[in-house]
Amino acid sequence: MPEAAAAPLDDPRPPRKLYRSSDGRWLGGVARGLAGHLGLPVVWVRLAFVGLFMAHGLGALLYAAFWFFVPLGVGGVGDQKPPSFVGTETLPDGRRRLVTRKPDKGQIVALLLMVVVAVVFVGSVNLSGAAKAYLVPAVLVAAGVALVWRQADNARRARWVEAGRRRRTLTFLRAGAGVLLVTAGVSGIVVLQGTAQLGAVLQAALAVLVGITLLAGPYLVRMSQDLSQERLMRIRAQERAEVAAHVHDSVLHTLTLIQRNAENANEVRRLARAQERDLRTWLYRPEGTGKEEEDEPATLADAVRRTAAEVEDKHGVPIEVVVVGDCPLDERTSAQMQAAREAMVNAAKYGGEGGAVQVYAEVEDRTVFVSVRDRGPGFDLDAIPADRMGVRESIIGRMERNGGTARLRAVPGGGTEVELEMERAEKTA
Amino acid sequence: MSDATEANGTVGAAEAAGTGASGERHVRVVLVDDHRMFRTGVQAEIGQTEQTGVEVIGEAADVDQAVTVITATRPEVVLLDVHLPGGGGVEVLRRCAPLSADTERPVRFLALSVSDAAEDVIGVIRGGARGYVTKTITGTDLVDSIFRVQEGDAVFSPRLAGFVLDAFASTDAPPVDEDLDRLTQREREVLRLIARGYAYKEIAKQLYISVKTVESHVSAVLRKLQLSNRHELTRWATARRLV
């Protein structure tokens, strides 16, 4: 059923993000960016905006909203000439400077088009005298805001091009002009307001506030966007450093030890096993659980793994552990763990030549089952002298005292398996 | 999981030679792993073609190479590493899906990885691999697994059996399509024995069924694992903070 299996696999592509296009743009790069995102020709999008503009200026509002919220990015529709208009050239004195792009035909056309459309729009709207008085200040405010917003874009682009150091004065000039325009427009509105004393002051304050928000808005939005991106990068770098530190501390250390003990096969094997286990624990454990601390295990799965690790280290026999389910340790299961430990030690001691010892633990609704199995020579249970305490007392006796059962299967030549079963204490959860 | 010891691979290889000599089994295999050392090691473990019947007809070190080699040579079994440059074993499985769907000469995949993390295991099994063994496997067992996969059966390592048991056991809330997702009592029993490290032969003896029956149970588990609803597995994975 491979088709059936292939179907539900996750789509690995990351979600696409909308950017304004930084190259080949006429005004803010909104149309190009949008066209690239939607996979449509740019002309369609531009026409749509112009069309919407006719509908009571909705297009302009939309365009402004996109310009405000969508970050400037590289890309858009990639059908045009390479972005050669913003580049660097090397001056005779060795410095590099930004080559200003020359306004191309498209931009001039766009500008003319905008003026025409704006004139038509203003002409078509039937304004009363009072509203007309507000028009000039409003246009002033709009122009100022536009200037400042463009500034924010330029700052971003300069960072990619890595050449934005110069032309500081122009930057300040632009920003200053924008602030001036907005202030003029806002005060114009306030002056036109006329006589009413308190209301006028309040409105003036409000107008200034709105003006400031409009001016600072784009910077704030972009700053928060940049900030979150930088935070992400920092977290990644930190993680990488942590991995590197751990690899350095433990893995390299172990490899050195292995080189030094190259003749001693058993020691090498023991070191490698211990390191492998350590690395696995470190890589696959969820964050913050048992990475460093050496306290008592709190859950059964943890206890089984730790016991197996200790026996493995002590006796140099690999122990493979499979745990299904988990539950908190209580008195009974602790006793079961001790019995299991004894079984593991026995398996490692007497059955270790047959290969890895297999430990399987399963937590069921009412019982906990542990099986320890080796591939050693096996033995005859009845043939063990009565004074030998290991199996009888430490495993069978301990289990029975705590209300569990232990079964031994020891086929000569076929390995030994110890099965431990214990009732779980009443569920607390 | 036969009697061969894991500790000394040379013994395993020698025994592998014994396994293949008895029959005239033959299988063509492509090895996909980005570590050249490991590919060489596997070749040595598998042993001589005339003795074990396993013929390595191609190797690949990344996803693109693997797809090219597999398409060109049409092997019967692909030994596939999980972590590969270019998208991993899952990507190879995805791009080779039409080949493995072929009813005439299907290409089957056996994942062979050093990782036994649950997300890797479940990922390739759901991607369509017919089995999953870890790289600590002995030569004998590997040869055995290759033939098993060639015949269309599933091969589980104890750890994988543990994951599957865990996945199906821990979700007690009623699933949407109960018949499809639940393991039968018998399948669960078989899985438990695999998790305890029993070989298929030993399981058959213990449950008084034939080896073929054991294999069909395991294949059924594999099928259910692939078809079990996403919701359940996702929840299982999130509960263990794997995703």
XYZ file of C-alpha atoms in Angstrom:
672
model
C 0.000 0.000 0.000
C 2.680 2.486 -0.742
C 0.361 5.010 -2.397
C -1.865 5.000 0.620
C 1.152 5.584 2.738
C 2.546 8.343 0.618
C -0.626 10.361 0.619
C -0.802 11.495 4.254
C 2.803 12.593 4.459
C 3.284 16.170 5.506
C 4.007 18.817 2.940
C 7.478 19.961 3.911
C 7.279 23.385 2.231
C 7.124 26.309 4.650
C 4.178 28.680 4.358
C 4.818 31.451 1.862
C 5.103 34.939 3.205
C 3.960 38.043 1.472
C 6.666 40.621 0.837
C 6.709 43.862 -1.016
C 9.024 43.648 -3.956
C 12.162 45.698 -3.653
C 13.159 45.569 -7.297
C 11.346 46.855 -10.312
C 8.806 48.670 -8.220
C 6.986 51.827 -9.190
C 5.765 53.143 -5.883
C 5.960 50.890 -2.832
C 6.441 47.525 -4.477
C 3.028 46.447 -3.231
C 1.636 45.453 -6.612
C 4.748 43.508 -7.632
C 4.947 41.756 -4.306
C 1.293 40.855 -4.387
C 1.536 39.677 -7.980
C 4.504 37.474 -7.090
C 2.641 36.044 -4.133
C -0.516 35.304 -6.083
C 1.242 34.244 -9.269
C -0.548 36.828 -11.438
C 0.849 39.315 -13.951
C 1.764 42.639 -12.346
C -0.370 44.594 -14.786
C -3.532 42.908 -13.532
C -2.809 43.796 -9.948
C -1.974 47.386 -10.855
C -5.127 47.719 -12.915
C -7.116 46.290 -10.016
C -5.668 48.913 -7.705
C -6.437 51.720 -10.155
C -9.932 50.367 -10.603
C -10.486 50.249 -6.874
C -9.123 53.769 -6.571
C -12.053 54.963 -8.651
C -14.397 53.455 -6.105
C -14.203 56.330 -3.635
C -10.449 55.948 -3.249
C -10.640 52.418 -1.847
C -7.626 51.355 -3.916
C -5.463 54.042 -2.395
C -6.493 52.999 1.097
C -5.759 49.365 0.349
C -2.427 50.231 -1.203
C -1.498 52.305 1.804
C -2.485 49.506 4.163
C -0.315 46.996 2.289
C 2.548 49.452 2.207
C 2.252 49.959 5.919
C 1.978 46.368 7.124
C 3.811 44.210 4.607
C 7.593 44.130 5.046
C 9.825 44.895 2.119
C 11.454 41.791 0.720
C 13.442 40.493 -2.187
C 11.529 38.875 -5.003
C 8.085 39.467 -6.336
C 7.617 38.579 -9.978
C 10.968 37.625 -11.292
C 10.485 38.322 -14.968
C 12.219 41.673 -15.236
C 15.767 42.716 -15.735
C 18.206 42.031 -12.916
C 18.091 44.541 -10.085
C 20.994 46.540 -11.369
C 19.755 49.951 -10.419
C 20.798 49.582 -6.817
C 24.361 48.447 -6.790
C 27.755 49.477 -5.665
C 30.615 50.805 -7.668
C 34.189 51.277 -6.614
C 35.387 54.844 -6.599
C 38.889 55.795 -7.710
C 39.940 56.244 -4.099
C 38.984 52.690 -3.318
C 35.764 53.344 -1.473
C 32.557 51.781 -2.552
C 29.453 53.831 -2.881
C 25.870 53.215 -3.618
C 24.840 53.869 -7.179
C 21.553 55.670 -7.174
C 19.016 54.205 -9.439
C 17.838 56.391 -12.261
C 14.128 56.852 -12.456
C 13.053 54.608 -15.301
C 10.233 55.160 -17.729
C 7.799 53.074 -15.747
C 8.128 55.230 -12.702
C 7.569 58.461 -14.586
C 4.536 56.991 -16.263
C 3.233 55.851 -12.908
C 3.777 59.275 -11.398
C 2.013 61.045 -14.254
C -0.800 58.542 -14.100
C -1.189 59.153 -10.394
C -1.332 62.908 -10.825
C -3.926 62.599 -13.564
C -6.021 60.188 -11.555
C -5.752 62.369 -8.480
C -6.833 65.483 -10.409
C -9.755 63.630 -11.927
C -10.690 62.286 -8.529
C -10.556 65.627 -6.796
C -12.416 67.262 -9.641
C -15.144 64.690 -9.603
C -15.793 64.940 -5.904
C -18.158 67.732 -5.220
C -16.732 69.446 -2.206
C -18.398 72.107 -0.217
C -16.321 75.144 0.757
C -15.514 73.999 4.260
C -14.298 70.569 3.146
C -12.248 72.093 0.362
C -10.351 74.101 2.921
C -9.165 70.852 4.508
C -7.953 69.413 1.244
C -4.611 71.203 1.034
C -3.514 70.396 4.618
C -4.635 66.795 4.147
C -2.553 66.459 0.994
C 0.395 67.990 2.850
C 0.039 65.440 5.658
C -0.211 62.597 3.161
C 2.915 63.717 1.334
C 4.883 64.008 4.572
C 3.829 60.605 5.769
C 4.682 59.070 2.403
C 8.133 60.592 2.545
C 8.845 59.206 5.993
C 7.535 55.759 5.152
C 9.791 55.537 2.159
C 12.612 56.330 4.491
C 11.904 53.217 6.552
C 12.075 51.123 3.403
C 15.367 52.609 2.373
C 16.875 51.829 5.754
C 15.956 48.196 5.336
C 17.234 47.931 1.827
C 20.468 49.578 2.755
C 21.071 46.816 5.260
C 20.918 44.131 2.550
C 23.063 46.062 0.175
C 25.501 46.840 2.976
C 26.220 50.282 1.628
C 23.907 52.605 3.437
C 26.536 54.386 5.517
C 26.753 57.492 3.359
C 23.978 59.808 2.355
C 23.130 60.425 5.979
C 22.328 64.064 5.268
C 19.839 63.082 2.621
C 18.197 60.722 5.100
C 17.818 63.457 7.655
C 16.678 65.915 5.025
C 13.974 63.559 3.899
C 12.778 62.778 7.387
C 12.852 66.446 8.265
C 10.866 67.361 5.191
C 8.315 64.702 6.050
C 7.941 65.967 9.614
C 7.680 69.528 8.395
C 4.997 68.669 5.888
C 2.948 66.742 8.402
C 3.265 69.479 10.997
C 2.256 72.101 8.482
C -0.709 70.072 7.384
C -1.863 69.356 10.921
C -1.496 72.980 12.031
C -3.318 74.016 8.892
C -6.229 71.871 9.921
C -6.127 73.276 13.431
C -5.958 76.876 12.230
C -8.893 76.326 9.932
C -10.800 75.022 12.874
C -11.402 78.609 14.014
C -12.628 79.958 17.260
C -13.919 77.381 19.730
C -11.361 77.499 22.549
C -11.182 74.264 24.488
C -12.410 72.117 21.655
C -9.781 73.567 19.397
C -6.956 72.814 21.809
C -8.147 69.292 22.348
C -8.478 68.720 18.664
C -5.073 70.179 18.057
C -3.539 67.828 20.600
C -5.355 64.920 19.060
C -4.217 65.948 15.622
C -0.597 66.141 16.752
C -0.887 62.731 18.387
C -2.311 61.246 15.231
C 0.470 62.885 13.299
C 3.136 61.411 15.540
C 1.560 57.976 15.342
C 1.485 58.220 11.606
C 5.121 59.213 11.538
C 6.416 56.675 14.035
C 4.091 53.883 12.989
C 6.102 52.367 10.178
C 9.283 52.465 12.213
C 7.615 50.738 15.151
C 6.041 48.043 13.027
C 9.284 47.313 11.209
C 11.281 47.398 14.406
C 9.115 44.745 16.027
C 9.355 42.616 12.888
C 13.134 42.884 12.863
C 13.291 42.190 16.562
C 11.389 38.924 16.421
C 13.554 37.753 13.555
C 16.693 38.541 15.454
C 15.412 36.749 18.521
C 14.848 33.628 16.445
C 18.386 33.753 15.135
C 19.756 34.173 18.623
C 17.858 31.150 19.929
C 19.214 29.063 17.088
C 22.746 30.154 17.752
C 22.355 29.350 21.413
C 21.089 25.869 20.658
C 23.995 25.226 18.344
C 26.447 26.384 20.972
C 24.877 24.053 23.508
C 25.177 21.065 21.185
C 28.769 21.947 20.414
C 29.586 22.238 24.086
C 28.053 18.880 24.859
C 29.787 17.149 21.989
C 33.025 18.672 23.128
C 32.603 17.721 26.761
C 31.464 14.161 26.458
C 31.922 12.777 22.975
C 35.420 14.061 22.322
C 36.419 13.029 25.783
C 35.207 9.500 25.222
C 36.879 9.290 21.837
C 40.164 10.263 23.440
C 39.729 7.563 26.055
C 38.949 5.054 23.332
C 42.107 5.968 21.448
C 44.121 5.491 24.585
C 42.538 2.121 25.352
C 42.578 0.871 21.776
C 44.087 -2.528 22.715
C 41.541 -3.221 25.421
C 38.504 -4.313 23.444
C 36.243 -4.680 26.452
C 37.026 -1.246 27.783
C 36.489 0.325 24.385
C 33.146 -1.391 24.056
C 32.097 -0.256 27.493
C 33.090 3.331 26.809
C 31.348 3.367 23.468
C 28.140 1.919 24.889
C 28.089 4.361 27.765
C 28.702 7.284 25.446
C 26.093 6.159 22.985
C 23.511 5.889 25.721
C 24.444 9.252 27.101
C 24.217 10.930 23.726
C 20.886 9.322 22.939
C 19.448 10.418 26.242
C 20.670 13.896 25.605
C 19.356 14.088 22.055
C 15.976 12.469 22.399
C 14.854 13.365 25.886
C 12.400 16.199 26.129
C 13.844 19.449 27.383
C 14.761 19.660 31.017
C 14.119 16.097 32.147
C 16.975 14.194 33.651
C 19.678 15.681 31.493
C 22.143 16.430 34.198
C 20.730 15.633 37.604
C 21.412 12.326 39.293
C 18.418 12.139 41.613
C 16.155 9.170 42.182
C 14.011 8.157 39.230
C 10.369 9.019 39.709
C 8.757 6.884 37.032
C 8.960 3.251 36.099
C 10.329 3.771 32.601
C 13.065 5.950 33.958
C 13.921 3.415 36.645
C 14.114 0.533 34.171
C 16.398 2.472 31.874
C 18.623 3.622 34.653
C 18.918 0.187 36.198
C 19.780 -1.299 32.830
C 22.396 1.383 32.276
C 24.033 0.726 35.614
C 24.172 -3.016 35.085
C 25.452 -2.475 31.579
C 28.257 -0.258 32.791
C 29.192 -2.606 35.584
C 29.238 -5.848 33.667
C 30.067 -4.663 30.171
C 27.188 -6.515 28.558
C 24.886 -4.549 26.285
C 21.308 -4.389 27.509
C 18.527 -3.456 25.123
C 15.553 -1.858 26.776
C 12.037 -1.519 25.421
C 9.488 0.192 27.628
C 5.814 0.474 26.781
C 3.788 2.939 28.798
C 4.820 4.494 32.054
C 3.616 5.036 35.609
C 4.925 6.574 38.802
C 7.014 4.345 41.028
C 5.465 3.081 44.243
C 6.514 0.610 46.898
C 5.515 -2.457 44.940
C 7.001 -1.432 41.656
C 10.194 -0.394 43.423
C 10.475 -3.937 44.754
C 9.832 -5.188 41.259
C 12.631 -2.975 40.010
C 15.003 -4.493 42.526
C 14.030 -7.962 41.389
C 14.497 -6.910 37.790
C 17.907 -5.556 38.638
C 18.889 -8.885 40.123
C 17.618 -10.649 37.012
C 19.613 -8.299 34.799
C 22.765 -8.869 36.820
C 22.269 -12.630 36.539
C 21.648 -12.380 32.808
C 24.721 -10.229 32.313
C 26.896 -12.508 34.433
C 25.837 -15.899 33.144
C 24.217 -15.229 29.796
C 26.357 -12.349 28.580
C 28.288 -14.368 26.031
C 25.126 -14.978 24.037
C 24.790 -11.322 23.072
C 22.682 -8.448 24.281
C 20.348 -8.903 27.199
C 16.820 -7.908 26.343
C 14.671 -6.100 28.848
C 11.020 -5.440 28.154
C 8.712 -3.565 30.480
C 5.055 -2.897 29.911
C 2.704 -0.893 32.052
C -0.842 -2.099 31.670
C -4.037 -0.917 33.281
C -3.741 -3.108 36.325
C -0.333 -4.721 36.196
C 3.261 -4.004 35.436
C 5.133 -6.642 33.475
C 8.893 -6.893 33.175
C 10.793 -9.513 31.218
C 14.545 -9.987 31.310
C 15.967 -12.331 28.746
C 19.412 -13.499 27.762
C 20.768 -15.831 25.136
C 23.150 -17.639 27.403
C 23.483 -21.353 28.091
C 20.442 -21.449 30.374
C 20.198 -23.675 33.440
C 18.040 -26.174 35.256
C 16.177 -24.468 38.075
C 15.804 -27.662 40.090
C 19.500 -28.321 39.918
C 20.422 -25.171 41.782
C 21.535 -25.942 45.330
C 19.106 -24.886 48.022
C 21.573 -22.558 49.659
C 21.923 -20.340 46.640
C 19.908 -17.261 47.425
C 20.158 -15.166 44.272
C 17.211 -16.312 42.237
C 15.055 -17.720 44.999
C 15.272 -14.870 47.448
C 16.177 -11.818 45.462
C 13.842 -12.471 42.574
C 11.086 -14.968 43.354
C 10.925 -14.313 47.092
C 10.971 -10.550 46.757
C 8.191 -10.568 44.195
C 5.993 -12.846 46.260
C 6.494 -10.876 49.452
C 5.182 -7.824 47.645
C 2.225 -9.549 46.091
C 3.611 -10.236 42.644
C 4.695 -13.276 40.721
C 7.933 -14.333 39.087
C 8.337 -17.004 36.455
C 11.596 -18.389 35.221
C 12.151 -20.106 31.952
C 15.653 -21.443 31.616
C 16.079 -23.790 28.725
C 19.593 -25.245 28.587
C 21.106 -23.873 25.411
C 18.132 -21.635 24.717
C 18.736 -18.800 27.120
C 16.954 -17.681 30.214
C 13.909 -15.538 30.630
C 12.648 -14.048 33.855
C 9.095 -12.712 33.845
C 8.047 -10.441 36.670
C 4.459 -9.388 37.105
C 3.189 -7.003 39.746
C -0.247 -5.604 40.518
C -0.338 -1.866 40.296
C -1.359 0.147 43.305
C -4.744 1.846 43.014
C -4.686 4.441 40.337
C -4.241 7.918 41.687
C -5.003 9.729 38.506
C 17.291 -12.280 16.247
C 19.017 -15.600 16.048
C 21.750 -16.956 18.210
C 24.499 -14.943 16.599
C 26.197 -12.630 19.022
C 26.039 -8.955 18.482
C 29.466 -8.402 19.952
C 31.510 -10.093 17.260
C 30.366 -9.342 13.774
C 32.792 -11.745 12.139
C 30.994 -14.687 13.651
C 27.734 -13.241 12.363
C 29.075 -12.978 8.850
C 30.388 -16.507 8.918
C 27.024 -17.785 10.040
C 25.314 -15.724 7.402
C 27.326 -17.645 4.872
C 25.842 -20.841 6.260
C 22.280 -19.579 5.961
C 22.450 -18.786 2.299
C 24.279 -21.864 1.107
C 21.353 -24.177 1.765
C 18.903 -22.635 -0.703
C 19.202 -20.968 -4.090
C 17.688 -17.745 -2.817
C 18.838 -14.647 -4.577
C 18.052 -11.019 -4.041
C 19.307 -7.823 -5.663
C 19.915 -5.020 -3.224
C 20.703 -1.302 -3.393
C 22.441 0.294 -0.420
C 21.534 3.866 0.445
C 23.614 5.528 3.151
C 25.633 8.702 3.227
C 28.546 7.144 5.093
C 30.883 5.256 2.817
C 32.388 3.440 5.788
C 29.019 2.117 6.750
C 28.211 0.935 3.225
C 31.479 -0.964 3.167
C 30.675 -2.412 6.586
C 27.257 -3.618 5.460
C 28.803 -5.199 2.353
C 31.193 -7.100 4.599
C 28.399 -8.154 6.946
C 26.216 -9.370 4.124
C 29.116 -11.435 2.884
C 29.810 -13.068 -0.454
C 26.972 -13.102 -2.947
C 27.446 -16.753 -3.875
C 27.162 -17.740 -0.242
C 24.320 -15.623 1.088
C 22.458 -14.910 -2.124
C 22.450 -11.179 -1.493
C 23.862 -9.209 -4.380
C 24.570 -5.511 -3.912
C 23.946 -3.992 -7.334
C 24.169 -0.341 -6.449
C 24.965 2.259 -3.838
C 23.856 5.818 -3.246
C 24.828 8.525 -0.820
C 21.967 11.016 -1.060
C 18.336 11.292 -2.084
C 18.865 12.268 -5.726
C 21.463 9.581 -6.275
C 19.257 7.030 -4.577
C 16.271 7.783 -6.783
C 18.446 7.605 -9.899
C 20.104 4.345 -8.913
C 16.872 2.691 -7.809
C 15.057 3.709 -10.998
C 17.919 2.519 -13.168
C 18.603 -0.832 -11.511
C 15.150 -1.830 -10.208
C 16.413 -3.798 -7.188
C 14.130 -6.038 -5.200
C 15.139 -4.588 -1.849
C 16.549 -1.201 -0.905
C 18.430 -0.836 2.363
C 17.564 2.711 3.267
C 19.138 4.992 5.828
C 16.723 7.359 7.556
C 18.960 10.404 7.718
C 20.159 11.356 4.268
C 21.238 14.633 2.704
C 18.483 15.985 0.475
C 15.367 15.157 2.466
C 16.011 11.871 4.254
C 14.735 8.354 3.661
C 11.151 9.552 3.676
C 11.849 11.647 0.580
C 13.318 8.633 -1.232
C 10.220 6.638 -0.338
C 7.980 9.406 -1.594
C 9.739 9.749 -4.909
C 9.981 5.994 -5.445
C 6.321 5.403 -4.592
C 5.372 4.390 -8.173
C 8.181 1.796 -8.172
C 7.094 0.179 -4.930
C 3.470 0.221 -6.075
C 4.356 -1.834 -9.138
C 2.659 -5.213 -8.792
C 4.930 -7.029 -11.237
C 8.319 -6.247 -9.776
C 7.873 -4.144 -6.686
C 10.839 -2.417 -5.073
C 10.642 -2.924 -1.326
C 12.316 -0.826 1.298
C 13.982 -1.912 4.523
C 14.999 0.968 6.757
C 18.383 0.471 8.348
C 19.234 3.240 10.740
C 21.324 4.049 13.743
C 18.473 6.100 15.097
C 15.703 4.414 17.008
C 13.892 7.606 17.871
C 10.150 7.199 17.565
C 9.643 9.970 15.035
C 12.185 8.456 12.642
C 10.778 4.963 12.960
C 7.137 5.917 12.576
C 8.017 8.350 9.786
C 9.587 5.837 7.399
C 7.111 3.098 8.224
C 4.293 5.447 7.355
C 6.266 6.451 4.291
C 5.948 2.876 3.048
C 9.025 0.999 4.279
C 8.381 -2.703 4.857
C 10.573 -2.968 7.899
C 12.881 -1.196 10.269
C 16.059 -2.585 11.774
C 18.762 -0.757 13.678
C 22.406 -0.748 12.692
C 23.390 -2.932 15.631
C 21.852 -5.874 13.790
C 24.095 -8.838 13.001
C 24.932 -9.976 9.493
C 22.797 -13.104 9.776
C 19.783 -11.208 10.938
C 20.233 -8.595 8.260
C 20.387 -11.206 5.495
C 17.347 -12.862 7.003
C 15.478 -9.557 7.135
C 16.351 -8.757 3.531
C 14.843 -12.006 2.298
C 11.813 -11.518 4.474
C 11.213 -8.086 3.028
C 11.765 -9.410 -0.493
C 8.925 -11.868 0.062
C 6.691 -8.999 1.101
C 6.755 -9.554 4.828
C 7.367 -6.996 7.501
C 10.380 -6.945 9.736
C 10.217 -5.251 13.091
C 12.958 -4.596 15.584
C 12.042 -5.004 19.256
C 12.121 -1.267 19.737
C 9.809 -0.641 16.826
C 7.390 -3.211 18.231
C 7.546 -1.299 21.491
C 6.661 1.967 19.754
C 3.729 0.407 17.975
C 2.425 -1.146 21.173
C 2.820 2.174 22.875
C 1.028 3.997 20.100
C -1.949 1.699 20.087
C -2.108 1.010 23.801
C -1.957 4.477 25.239
C -4.919 5.859 23.350
C -7.908 4.612 25.266
C -10.250 7.281 23.991
C -12.554 5.828 21.336
C -10.985 6.345 17.909
C -13.061 7.372 14.945
C -12.725 4.188 12.917
C -12.282 1.518 15.500
C -12.059 -1.520 13.237
C -9.275 -0.056 11.217
C -7.082 1.169 13.990
C -7.249 -1.418 16.700
C -4.801 -4.271 16.887
C -6.275 -7.656 17.493
C -5.381 -9.565 20.630
C -3.208 -11.907 18.611
C -1.340 -9.148 16.848
C -0.663 -7.512 20.144
C 0.674 -10.774 21.535
C 2.993 -11.192 18.574
C 4.223 -7.641 18.939
C 4.858 -8.156 22.626
C 7.045 -11.140 21.908
C 8.947 -9.219 19.266
C 9.473 -6.422 21.758
C 10.868 -8.994 24.153
C 13.473 -9.924 21.579
C 12.025 -13.167 20.272
C 12.736 -14.315 16.744
C 9.780 -15.056 14.446
C 10.574 -18.742 14.729
C 10.507 -18.639 18.510
C 7.243 -16.707 18.514
C 5.682 -19.341 16.296
C 6.758 -22.042 18.702
C 5.522 -20.200 21.744
C 2.079 -19.396 20.341
C 1.654 -22.734 18.526
C 1.231 -21.087 15.143
C 3.299 -21.267 11.968
C 6.002 -18.772 11.084
C 3.866 -17.717 8.119
C 1.063 -16.774 10.491
C 3.441 -14.731 12.587
C 4.580 -12.917 9.477
C 1.042 -12.204 8.354
C 0.233 -10.795 11.791
C 3.230 -8.500 11.582
C 2.263 -7.400 8.084
C -1.230 -6.649 9.337
C 0.250 -4.451 12.047
C 2.266 -2.600 9.452
C -0.823 -2.050 7.344
C -2.768 -0.740 10.291
C 0.055 1.536 11.262
C 0.027 3.126 7.839
C -3.705 3.507 7.722
C -4.357 4.467 11.314
C -5.771 7.918 11.431
C -3.390 10.796 11.644
C -5.157 12.276 14.569
C -4.300 9.419 16.840
C -0.643 9.295 15.943
C -0.279 13.014 16.194
C -1.751 12.952 19.646
C 0.534 10.130 20.590
C 3.543 12.036 19.364
C 2.552 15.253 21.079
C 1.954 13.446 24.331
C 5.593 12.420 24.227
C 6.685 15.844 23.048
C 8.154 14.411 19.890
C 6.730 17.081 17.637
